[in-house]
PDB file of C-alpha atoms in Angstrom:
ATOM      1  CA  UNK A  26     -23.560 -26.580  19.213  1.00  0.00           C
ATOM      2  CA  UNK A  27     -23.198 -26.657  23.063  1.00  0.00           C
ATOM      3  CA  UNK A  28     -19.459 -27.196  22.604  1.00  0.00           C
ATOM      4  CA  UNK A  29     -17.395 -24.232  22.913  1.00  0.00           C
ATOM      5  CA  UNK A  30     -14.580 -23.792  20.428  1.00  0.00           C
ATOM      6  CA  UNK A  31     -11.987 -23.911  23.401  1.00  0.00           C
ATOM      7  CA  UNK A  32     -11.794 -27.253  25.474  1.00  0.00           C
ATOM      8  CA  UNK A  33     -12.262 -26.826  29.189  1.00  0.00           C
ATOM      9  CA  UNK A  34      -9.269 -26.574  31.300  1.00  0.00           C
ATOM     10  CA  UNK A  35      -9.265 -29.244  33.932  1.00  0.00           C
ATOM     11  CA  UNK A  36      -7.369 -27.130  36.551  1.00  0.00           C
ATOM     12  CA  UNK A  37     -10.042 -24.026  35.951  1.00  0.00           C
ATOM     13  CA  UNK A  38     -12.517 -23.525  38.643  1.00  0.00           C
ATOM     14  CA  UNK A  39     -16.159 -24.559  37.485  1.00  0.00           C
ATOM     15  CA  UNK A  40     -17.974 -21.818  36.126  1.00  0.00           C
ATOM     16  CA  UNK A  41     -20.614 -20.036  38.402  1.00  0.00           C
ATOM     17  CA  UNK A  42     -24.222 -20.785  37.561  1.00  0.00           C
ATOM     18  CA  UNK A  43     -25.983 -17.910  35.826  1.00  0.00           C
ATOM     19  CA  UNK A  44     -26.238 -16.556  32.383  1.00  0.00           C
ATOM     20  CA  UNK A  45     -24.451 -18.729  29.744  1.00  0.00           C
ATOM     21  CA  UNK A  46     -21.171 -17.027  28.901  1.00  0.00           C
ATOM     22  CA  UNK A  47     -18.486 -18.308  26.258  1.00  0.00           C
ATOM     23  CA  UNK A  48     -15.586 -19.371  28.254  1.00  0.00           C
ATOM     24  CA  UNK A  49     -12.525 -17.306  27.328  1.00  0.00           C
ATOM     25  CA  UNK A  50      -8.956 -19.227  27.065  1.00  0.00           C
ATOM     26  CA  UNK A  51      -6.553 -18.106  29.433  1.00  0.00           C
ATOM     27  CA  UNK A  52      -3.889 -15.801  28.308  1.00  0.00           C
ATOM     28  CA  UNK A  53      -0.856 -17.514  27.379  1.00  0.00           C
ATOM     29  CA  UNK A  54       2.539 -15.986  28.860  1.00  0.00           C
ATOM     30  CA  UNK A  55       5.616 -17.958  28.365  1.00  0.00           C
ATOM     31  CA  UNK A  56       7.340 -19.088  31.514  1.00  0.00           C
ATOM     32  CA  UNK A  57       4.064 -18.470  33.586  1.00  0.00           C
ATOM     33  CA  UNK A  58       3.943 -19.644  37.109  1.00  0.00           C
ATOM     34  CA  UNK A  59       0.674 -21.503  36.222  1.00  0.00           C
ATOM     35  CA  UNK A  60       1.702 -24.725  34.730  1.00  0.00           C
ATOM     36  CA  UNK A  61      -1.712 -25.037  32.851  1.00  0.00           C
ATOM     37  CA  UNK A  62      -0.523 -22.097  30.766  1.00  0.00           C
ATOM     38  CA  UNK A  63       2.659 -23.684  29.709  1.00  0.00           C
ATOM     39  CA  UNK A  64       1.190 -26.549  28.123  1.00  0.00           C
ATOM     40  CA  UNK A  65       2.265 -27.643  24.509  1.00  0.00           C
ATOM     41  CA  UNK A  66       0.629 -25.699  21.807  1.00  0.00           C
ATOM     42  CA  UNK A  67      -1.531 -28.888  20.396  1.00  0.00           C
ATOM     43  CA  UNK A  68      -2.961 -29.129  24.106  1.00  0.00           C
ATOM     44  CA  UNK A  69      -3.547 -25.408  24.550  1.00  0.00           C
ATOM     45  CA  UNK A  70      -5.262 -24.981  21.100  1.00  0.00           C
ATOM     46  CA  UNK A  71      -6.430 -28.364  19.847  1.00  0.00           C
ATOM     47  CA  UNK A  72      -8.571 -26.804  17.037  1.00  0.00           C
ATOM     48  CA  UNK A  73      -5.117 -26.045  15.445  1.00  0.00           C
ATOM     49  CA  UNK A  74      -4.199 -29.286  13.235  1.00  0.00           C
ATOM     50  CA  UNK A  75      -0.557 -30.112  12.095  1.00  0.00           C
ATOM     51  CA  UNK A  76      -1.702 -29.212   8.561  1.00  0.00           C
ATOM     52  CA  UNK A  77      -3.069 -26.003   9.077  1.00  0.00           C
ATOM     53  CA  UNK A  78      -0.662 -22.922   8.086  1.00  0.00           C
ATOM     54  CA  UNK A  79       2.732 -23.394   7.594  1.00  0.00           C
ATOM     55  CA  UNK A  80       2.724 -27.076   8.726  1.00  0.00           C
ATOM     56  CA  UNK A  81       0.702 -28.111   5.562  1.00  0.00           C
ATOM     57  CA  UNK A  82       2.919 -30.674   3.315  1.00  0.00           C
ATOM     58  CA  UNK A  83       1.305 -29.503   0.270  1.00  0.00           C
ATOM     59  CA  UNK A  84       3.177 -26.104   0.607  1.00  0.00           C
ATOM     60  CA  UNK A  85       6.686 -26.395  -0.628  1.00  0.00           C
ATOM     61  CA  UNK A  86       7.593 -22.749  -1.470  1.00  0.00           C
ATOM     62  CA  UNK A  87       6.280 -19.571   0.220  1.00  0.00           C
ATOM     63  CA  UNK A  88       6.040 -16.227  -1.578  1.00  0.00           C
ATOM     64  CA  UNK A  89       5.591 -15.165  -5.105  1.00  0.00           C
ATOM     65  CA  UNK A  90       6.706 -17.271  -7.975  1.00  0.00           C
ATOM     66  CA  UNK A  91      10.047 -16.973  -9.799  1.00  0.00           C
ATOM     67  CA  UNK A  92      10.498 -13.712 -11.457  1.00  0.00           C
ATOM     68  CA  UNK A  93       8.018 -11.927  -9.506  1.00  0.00           C
ATOM     69  CA  UNK A  94       9.101  -8.250  -8.971  1.00  0.00           C
ATOM     70  CA  UNK A  95      11.508  -8.191 -11.943  1.00  0.00           C
ATOM     71  CA  UNK A  96      10.855  -5.787 -14.546  1.00  0.00           C
ATOM     72  CA  UNK A  97       9.218  -7.268 -17.643  1.00  0.00           C
ATOM     73  CA  UNK A  98       9.700  -4.411 -20.150  1.00  0.00           C
ATOM     74  CA  UNK A  99      12.790  -2.561 -19.179  1.00  0.00           C
ATOM     75  CA  UNK A 100      12.760  -0.476 -22.364  1.00  0.00           C
ATOM     76  CA  UNK A 101       9.234   0.728 -21.679  1.00  0.00           C
ATOM     77  CA  UNK A 102      10.234   1.617 -18.055  1.00  0.00           C
ATOM     78  CA  UNK A 103      12.982   3.677 -18.988  1.00  0.00           C
ATOM     79  CA  UNK A 104      10.993   5.465 -21.741  1.00  0.00           C
ATOM     80  CA  UNK A 105       8.395   6.094 -19.118  1.00  0.00           C
ATOM     81  CA  UNK A 106      10.869   7.264 -16.486  1.00  0.00           C
ATOM     82  CA  UNK A 107      12.654   9.712 -19.008  1.00  0.00           C
ATOM     83  CA  UNK A 108       9.345  11.236 -19.814  1.00  0.00           C
ATOM     84  CA  UNK A 109       8.377  11.612 -16.531  1.00  0.00           C
ATOM     85  CA  UNK A 110      11.477  13.442 -15.531  1.00  0.00           C
ATOM     86  CA  UNK A 111      11.165  15.806 -18.423  1.00  0.00           C
ATOM     87  CA  UNK A 112       7.406  16.495 -17.407  1.00  0.00           C
ATOM     88  CA  UNK A 113       8.379  17.162 -13.775  1.00  0.00           C
ATOM     89  CA  UNK A 114      11.389  19.506 -14.808  1.00  0.00           C
ATOM     90  CA  UNK A 115       8.795  21.458 -17.201  1.00  0.00           C
ATOM     91  CA  UNK A 116       6.221  21.536 -14.144  1.00  0.00           C
ATOM     92  CA  UNK A 117       9.002  22.757 -11.862  1.00  0.00           C
ATOM     93  CA  UNK A 118       9.842  25.390 -14.566  1.00  0.00           C
ATOM     94  CA  UNK A 119       6.256  26.363 -14.655  1.00  0.00           C
ATOM     95  CA  UNK A 120       6.103  27.034 -10.939  1.00  0.00           C
ATOM     96  CA  UNK A 121       9.278  29.355 -11.184  1.00  0.00           C
ATOM     97  CA  UNK A 122       7.781  31.318 -13.969  1.00  0.00           C
ATOM     98  CA  UNK A 123       4.471  31.663 -12.616  1.00  0.00           C
ATOM     99  CA  UNK A 124       6.324  33.091  -9.368  1.00  0.00           C
ATOM    100  CA  UNK A 125       8.028  35.691 -11.788  1.00  0.00           C
ATOM    101  CA  UNK A 126       5.020  36.439 -13.717  1.00  0.00           C
ATOM    102  CA  UNK A 127       3.031  37.119 -10.361  1.00  0.00           C
ATOM    103  CA  UNK A 128       5.927  39.345  -9.218  1.00  0.00           C
ATOM    104  CA  UNK A 129       6.058  41.353 -12.237  1.00  0.00           C
ATOM    105  CA  UNK A 130       2.358  41.765 -12.308  1.00  0.00           C
ATOM    106  CA  UNK A 131       2.264  42.891  -8.847  1.00  0.00           C
ATOM    107  CA  UNK A 132       4.969  45.452  -9.465  1.00  0.00           C
ATOM    108  CA  UNK A 133       3.036  46.825 -12.460  1.00  0.00           C
ATOM    109  CA  UNK A 134       5.407  45.722 -15.301  1.00  0.00           C
ATOM    110  CA  UNK A 135       2.680  43.894 -17.163  1.00  0.00           C
ATOM    111  CA  UNK A 136       4.721  43.645 -20.495  1.00  0.00           C
ATOM    112  CA  UNK A 137       7.360  41.339 -18.768  1.00  0.00           C
ATOM    113  CA  UNK A 138       4.155  39.588 -17.082  1.00  0.00           C
ATOM    114  CA  UNK A 139       2.780  38.802 -20.648  1.00  0.00           C
ATOM    115  CA  UNK A 140       6.015  37.459 -21.883  1.00  0.00           C
ATOM    116  CA  UNK A 141       6.133  35.152 -18.695  1.00  0.00           C
ATOM    117  CA  UNK A 142       2.620  34.109 -19.370  1.00  0.00           C
ATOM    118  CA  UNK A 143       3.620  32.933 -22.982  1.00  0.00           C
ATOM    119  CA  UNK A 144       6.466  31.032 -21.286  1.00  0.00           C
ATOM    120  CA  UNK A 145       3.853  29.331 -19.284  1.00  0.00           C
ATOM    121  CA  UNK A 146       1.536  28.518 -22.270  1.00  0.00           C
ATOM    122  CA  UNK A 147       4.638  27.277 -24.113  1.00  0.00           C
ATOM    123  CA  UNK A 148       5.850  24.931 -21.478  1.00  0.00           C
ATOM    124  CA  UNK A 149       2.236  23.642 -20.977  1.00  0.00           C
ATOM    125  CA  UNK A 150       2.278  22.653 -24.807  1.00  0.00           C
ATOM    126  CA  UNK A 151       5.655  20.850 -24.262  1.00  0.00           C
ATOM    127  CA  UNK A 152       4.074  18.748 -21.542  1.00  0.00           C
ATOM    128  CA  UNK A 153       1.032  18.098 -23.851  1.00  0.00           C
ATOM    129  CA  UNK A 154       3.216  17.085 -26.574  1.00  0.00           C
ATOM    130  CA  UNK A 155       5.039  14.631 -24.284  1.00  0.00           C
ATOM    131  CA  UNK A 156       1.709  13.156 -23.455  1.00  0.00           C
ATOM    132  CA  UNK A 157       0.557  12.842 -26.880  1.00  0.00           C
ATOM    133  CA  UNK A 158       3.999  11.309 -28.119  1.00  0.00           C
ATOM    134  CA  UNK A 159       3.163   7.573 -27.333  1.00  0.00           C
ATOM    135  CA  UNK A 160      -0.686   6.917 -26.996  1.00  0.00           C
ATOM    136  CA  UNK A 161      -0.177   3.266 -26.165  1.00  0.00           C
ATOM    137  CA  UNK A 162       1.283   4.161 -22.904  1.00  0.00           C
ATOM    138  CA  UNK A 163      -1.662   5.836 -21.403  1.00  0.00           C
TER     139      UNK A 163
END
């Protein structure tokens, strides 16, 4: 296992004797003034073979198969979206109602605050009913 994964560059200076250090490949910069860095890819990296990666002749099509990303059950998706919109509108109504209830409670009008609390409980029951509507979608 004394071979390094990168072949030794013939134009590179000899390594100094001392601690064994794995040789680093030179940094590649296109159009470099050093001709050894402008070699073709297969000379710079001989471990990359023509059949590795995108050059593999067994790979004919890239990406997911046909029909990927398309909605498989559009009716179910529409139903779930409608229920989600209803639930979110109820949640926004609950937040608005909570603001009103807290304002009325702080101003001392507890009668209106209790009616508002009843509205919040009713709207929670509406969301719970939407959730119980179709148990197979959970």
